[in-house]
Coordinates of C-alpha atoms and ligand atoms in Angstrom, one line a residue:
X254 CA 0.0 0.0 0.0
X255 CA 1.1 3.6 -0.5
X256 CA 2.3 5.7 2.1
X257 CA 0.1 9.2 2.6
X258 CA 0.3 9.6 5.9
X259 CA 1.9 13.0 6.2
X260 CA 0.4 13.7 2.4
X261 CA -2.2 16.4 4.4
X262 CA -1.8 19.5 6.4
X263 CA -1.5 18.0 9.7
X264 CA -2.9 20.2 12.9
X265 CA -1.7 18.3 15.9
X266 CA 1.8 17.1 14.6
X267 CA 2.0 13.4 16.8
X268 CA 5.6 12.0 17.4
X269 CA 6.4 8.9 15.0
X270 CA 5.4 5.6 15.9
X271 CA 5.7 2.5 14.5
X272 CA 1.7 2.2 14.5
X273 CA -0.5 -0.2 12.8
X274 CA -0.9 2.8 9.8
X275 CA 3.0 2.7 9.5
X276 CA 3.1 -1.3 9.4
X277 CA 0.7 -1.2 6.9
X278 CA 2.7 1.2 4.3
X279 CA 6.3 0.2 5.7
X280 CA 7.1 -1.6 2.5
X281 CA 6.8 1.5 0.4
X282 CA 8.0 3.9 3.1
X283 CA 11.2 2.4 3.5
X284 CA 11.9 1.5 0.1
X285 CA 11.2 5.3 -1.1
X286 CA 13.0 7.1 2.2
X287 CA 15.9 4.9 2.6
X288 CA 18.4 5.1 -0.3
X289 CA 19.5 2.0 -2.2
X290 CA 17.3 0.0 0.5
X291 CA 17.3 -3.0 -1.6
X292 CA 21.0 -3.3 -2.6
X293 CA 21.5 -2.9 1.0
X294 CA 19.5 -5.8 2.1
X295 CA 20.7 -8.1 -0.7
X296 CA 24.6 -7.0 0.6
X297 CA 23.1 -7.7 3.9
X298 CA 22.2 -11.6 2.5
X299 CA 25.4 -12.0 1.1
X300 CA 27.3 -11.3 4.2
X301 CA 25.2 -13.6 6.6
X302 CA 25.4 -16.3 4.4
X303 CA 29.4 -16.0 4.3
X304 CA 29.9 -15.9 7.7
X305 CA 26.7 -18.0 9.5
X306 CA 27.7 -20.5 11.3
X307 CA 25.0 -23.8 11.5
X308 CA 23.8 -24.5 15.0
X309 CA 23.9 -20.8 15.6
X310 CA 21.0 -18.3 15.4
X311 CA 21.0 -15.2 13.0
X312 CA 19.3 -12.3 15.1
X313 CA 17.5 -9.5 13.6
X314 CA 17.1 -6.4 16.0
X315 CA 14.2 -4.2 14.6
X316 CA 13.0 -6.7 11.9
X317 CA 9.6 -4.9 10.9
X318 CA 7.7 -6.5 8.4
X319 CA 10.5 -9.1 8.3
X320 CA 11.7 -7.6 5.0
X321 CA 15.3 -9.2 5.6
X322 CA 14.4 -12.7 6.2
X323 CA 12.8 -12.8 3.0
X324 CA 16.1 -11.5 1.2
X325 CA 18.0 -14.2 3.9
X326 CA 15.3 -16.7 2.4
X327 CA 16.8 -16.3 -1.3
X328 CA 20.3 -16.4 -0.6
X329 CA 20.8 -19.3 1.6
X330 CA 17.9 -21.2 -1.3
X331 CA 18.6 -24.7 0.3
X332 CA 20.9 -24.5 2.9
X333 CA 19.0 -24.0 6.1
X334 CA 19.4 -21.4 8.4
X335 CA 17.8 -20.3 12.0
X336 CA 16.9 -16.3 12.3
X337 CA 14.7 -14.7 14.9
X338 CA 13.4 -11.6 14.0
X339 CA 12.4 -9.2 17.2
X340 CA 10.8 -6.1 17.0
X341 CA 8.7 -4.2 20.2
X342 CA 6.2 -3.4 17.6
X343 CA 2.9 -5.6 17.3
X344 CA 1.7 -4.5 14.1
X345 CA 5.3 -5.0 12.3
X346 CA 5.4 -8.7 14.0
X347 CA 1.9 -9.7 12.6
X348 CA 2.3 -8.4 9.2
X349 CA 5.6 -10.1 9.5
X350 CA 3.6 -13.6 10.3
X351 CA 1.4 -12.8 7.7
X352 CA 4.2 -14.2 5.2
X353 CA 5.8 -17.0 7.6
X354 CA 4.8 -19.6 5.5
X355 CA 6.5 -18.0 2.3
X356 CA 9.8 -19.6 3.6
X357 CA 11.5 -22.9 2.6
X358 CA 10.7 -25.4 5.1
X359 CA 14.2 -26.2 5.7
X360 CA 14.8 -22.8 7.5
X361 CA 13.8 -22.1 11.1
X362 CA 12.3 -18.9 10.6
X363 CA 10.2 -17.1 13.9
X364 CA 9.5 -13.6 14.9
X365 CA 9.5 -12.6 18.3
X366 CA 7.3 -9.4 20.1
X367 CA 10.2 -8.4 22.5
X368 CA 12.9 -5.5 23.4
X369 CA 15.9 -6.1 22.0
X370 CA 17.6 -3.9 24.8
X371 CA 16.0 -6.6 27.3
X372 CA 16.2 -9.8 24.7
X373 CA 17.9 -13.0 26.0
X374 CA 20.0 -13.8 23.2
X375 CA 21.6 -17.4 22.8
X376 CA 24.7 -18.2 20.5
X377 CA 24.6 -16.5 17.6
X378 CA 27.0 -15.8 14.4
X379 CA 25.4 -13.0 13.0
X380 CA 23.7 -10.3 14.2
X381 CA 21.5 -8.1 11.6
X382 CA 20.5 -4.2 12.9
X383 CA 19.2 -2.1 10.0
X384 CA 18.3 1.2 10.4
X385 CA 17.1 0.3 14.3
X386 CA 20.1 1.4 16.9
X387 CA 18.8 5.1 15.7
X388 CA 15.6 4.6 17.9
X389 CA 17.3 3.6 20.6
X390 CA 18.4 6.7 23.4
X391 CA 21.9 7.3 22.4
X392 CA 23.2 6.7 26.4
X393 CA 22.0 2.9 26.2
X394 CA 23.5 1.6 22.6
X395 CA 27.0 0.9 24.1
X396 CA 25.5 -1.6 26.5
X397 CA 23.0 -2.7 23.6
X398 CA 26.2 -3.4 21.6
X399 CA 28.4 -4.6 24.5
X400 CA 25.2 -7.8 24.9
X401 CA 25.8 -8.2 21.4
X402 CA 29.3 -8.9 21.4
X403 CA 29.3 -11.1 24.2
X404 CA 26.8 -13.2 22.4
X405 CA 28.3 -13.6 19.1
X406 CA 30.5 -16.2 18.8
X407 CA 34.5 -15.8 17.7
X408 CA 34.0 -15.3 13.8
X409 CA 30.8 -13.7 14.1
X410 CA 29.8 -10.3 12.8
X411 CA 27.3 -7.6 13.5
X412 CA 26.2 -5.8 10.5
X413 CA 24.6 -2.4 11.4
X414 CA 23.3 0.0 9.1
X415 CA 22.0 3.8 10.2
X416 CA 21.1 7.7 9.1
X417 CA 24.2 9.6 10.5
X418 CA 25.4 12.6 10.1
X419 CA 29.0 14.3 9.5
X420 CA 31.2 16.3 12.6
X421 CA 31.4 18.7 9.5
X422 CA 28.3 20.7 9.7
X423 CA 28.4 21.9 5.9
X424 CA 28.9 18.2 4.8
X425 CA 25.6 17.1 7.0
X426 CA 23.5 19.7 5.8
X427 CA 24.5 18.6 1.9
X428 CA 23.8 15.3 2.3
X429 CA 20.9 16.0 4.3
X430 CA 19.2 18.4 1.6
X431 CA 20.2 15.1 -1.2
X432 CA 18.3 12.8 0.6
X433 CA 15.6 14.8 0.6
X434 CA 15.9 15.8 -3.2
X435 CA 15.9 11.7 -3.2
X436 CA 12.7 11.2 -1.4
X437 CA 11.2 13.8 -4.1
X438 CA 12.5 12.0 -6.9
X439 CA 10.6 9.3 -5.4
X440 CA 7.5 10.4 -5.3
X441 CA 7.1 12.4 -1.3
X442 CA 6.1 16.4 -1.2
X443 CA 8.0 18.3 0.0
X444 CA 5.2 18.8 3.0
X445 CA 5.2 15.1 3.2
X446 CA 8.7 15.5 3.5
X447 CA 9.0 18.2 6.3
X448 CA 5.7 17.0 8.6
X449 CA 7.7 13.1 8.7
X450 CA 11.1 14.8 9.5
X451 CA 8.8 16.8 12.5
X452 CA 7.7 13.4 13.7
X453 CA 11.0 12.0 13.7
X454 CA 12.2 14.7 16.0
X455 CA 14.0 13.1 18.7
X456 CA 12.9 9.7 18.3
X457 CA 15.2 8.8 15.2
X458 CA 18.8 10.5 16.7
X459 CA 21.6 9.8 14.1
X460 CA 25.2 9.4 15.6
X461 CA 27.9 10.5 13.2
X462 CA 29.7 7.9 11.4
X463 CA 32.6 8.1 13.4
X464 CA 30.8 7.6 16.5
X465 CA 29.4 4.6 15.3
X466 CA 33.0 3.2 14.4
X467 CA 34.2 4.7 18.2
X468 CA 31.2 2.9 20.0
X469 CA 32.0 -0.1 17.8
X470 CA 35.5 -0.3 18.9
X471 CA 34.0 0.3 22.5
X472 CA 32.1 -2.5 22.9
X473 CA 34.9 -4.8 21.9
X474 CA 35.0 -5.2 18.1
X475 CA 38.2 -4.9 16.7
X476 CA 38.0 -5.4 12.9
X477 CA 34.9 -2.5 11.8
X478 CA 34.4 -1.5 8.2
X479 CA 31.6 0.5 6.5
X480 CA 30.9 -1.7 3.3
X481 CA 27.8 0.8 2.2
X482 CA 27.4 5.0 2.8
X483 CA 26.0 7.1 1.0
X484 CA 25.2 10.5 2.1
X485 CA 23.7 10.2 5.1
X486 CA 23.5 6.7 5.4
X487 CA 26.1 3.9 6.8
X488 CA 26.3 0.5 6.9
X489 CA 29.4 -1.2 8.9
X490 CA 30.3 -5.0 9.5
X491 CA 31.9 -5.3 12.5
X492 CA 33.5 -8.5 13.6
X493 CA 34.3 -10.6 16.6
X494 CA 37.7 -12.4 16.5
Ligands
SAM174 C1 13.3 1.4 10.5 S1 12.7 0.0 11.2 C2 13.8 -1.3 10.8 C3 13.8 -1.8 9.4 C4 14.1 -3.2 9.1 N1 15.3 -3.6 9.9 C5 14.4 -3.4 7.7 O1 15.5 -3.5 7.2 O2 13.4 -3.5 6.9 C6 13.0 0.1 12.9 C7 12.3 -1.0 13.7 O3 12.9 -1.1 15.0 C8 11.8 -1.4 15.9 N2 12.3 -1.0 17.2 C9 12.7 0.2 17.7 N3 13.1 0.1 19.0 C10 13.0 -1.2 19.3 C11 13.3 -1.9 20.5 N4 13.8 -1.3 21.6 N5 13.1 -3.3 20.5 C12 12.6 -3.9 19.4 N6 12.3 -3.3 18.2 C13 12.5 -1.9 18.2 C14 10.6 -0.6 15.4 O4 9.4 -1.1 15.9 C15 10.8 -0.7 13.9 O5 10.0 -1.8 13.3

């Protein structure tokens, strides 16, 4: 379904919520706001299916509409696999369910209503978080990171993507004003724009990149790349040796 919901004047601006009107239209939403959203789930794929180990779980903080396990799905075709999805939102879990039985039977595929700042995670190789750690308050992703990492087994990798911005306050308001230009080309107003980037106030709160590689090191993981940016938009695998 389209997303409209900030298409109208709206009088009482309400913060953003993952709501059952957001589940419904997250498809489009995400695929028309976050650049390149597909290549970056089908990298995603790629690099879980190099470095899963079997016997281990694949976790997915903030899974949605389960999106990712449906990319996961194609890659690993035959091979099986066990992911848990978690999200605290009901509405993204049960439109998630809705497709459970679209996966091969081979995989061991569940998602899970739950916090993942509260989740009791078992062994696990991989580790997805895409576009999630920014709704978490910025004082509590170390310790979110630091669980991680003691979790993951030696070999494992956490592969987190985010909206940042730059240290460089000219170079953040560029790449700011391009993704919005980018969310024009695909189709958003410019008041659609504006009344969702007022909702997000202070519940989406982008790190810079480099304090995303610092709190990375931080909790523990020594090898860090970024594998995707663009703009105003990182992606880092980080691994546990
Ligand atoms: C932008 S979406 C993630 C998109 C998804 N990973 C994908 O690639 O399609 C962020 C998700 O994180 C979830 N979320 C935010 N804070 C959470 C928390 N503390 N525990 C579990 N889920 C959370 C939201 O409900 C939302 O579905």
């Amino acid at each position: 379904m389209k997303d409209e919901i900030y298409k109208k004047p709206l009088q009482n601006q309400e913060k953003f919520e993952f709501s059952q009107k957001v589940a419904g239209v997250f498809d489009d939403m995400i695929s028309r706001s976050v650049p390149y959203y597909e290549a970056n789930q089908i990298m995603t794929s790629q690099m879980t299916v190099e470095f899963y180990k079997e016997n281990s779980m694949i976790y997915d903080l903030g899974c949605s509409i389960g999106t990712t396990a449906h990319f996961l799905n194609k890659a690993f075709g035959s091979s099986g696999f066990s992911y848990t999805g978690i999200d605290n939102s009901k509405p993204m879990i049960e439109e998630a369910d809705k497709k459970i039985n679209e996966f091969g039977k081979w995989h061991n595929i569940q998602f899970v209503l739950g916090d993942i700042e509260n989740y009791d995670y078992k062994n696990t190789s991989v580790v997805i978080a895409n576009y999630t750690f920014q709704f978490i308050p910025p004082e509590r992703r170390l310790l979110l990171l630091q669980n991680i990492f003691s979790k993951l087994c030696a070999g494992g990798i956490l592969l987190l993507s985010e909206k940042v911005i730059e240290k460089n306050q000219t170079f953040s308001r560029i790449f700011s004003q391009l993704h919005h230009n980018m969310k024009k080309a695909h189709g958003y107003s410019d008041l659609e724009i504006i009344q969702k980037r007022d909702a997000l106030e202070d519940v989406l709160i982008p790190n810079t990149t480099d304090q995303n590689l610092e709190l990375l090191k931080d909790a523990g993981f020594q090898n860090v790349a970024i594998y995707h940016k663009w703009y105003n938009f990182a992606s880092y695998i980080a691994l546990k040796t």
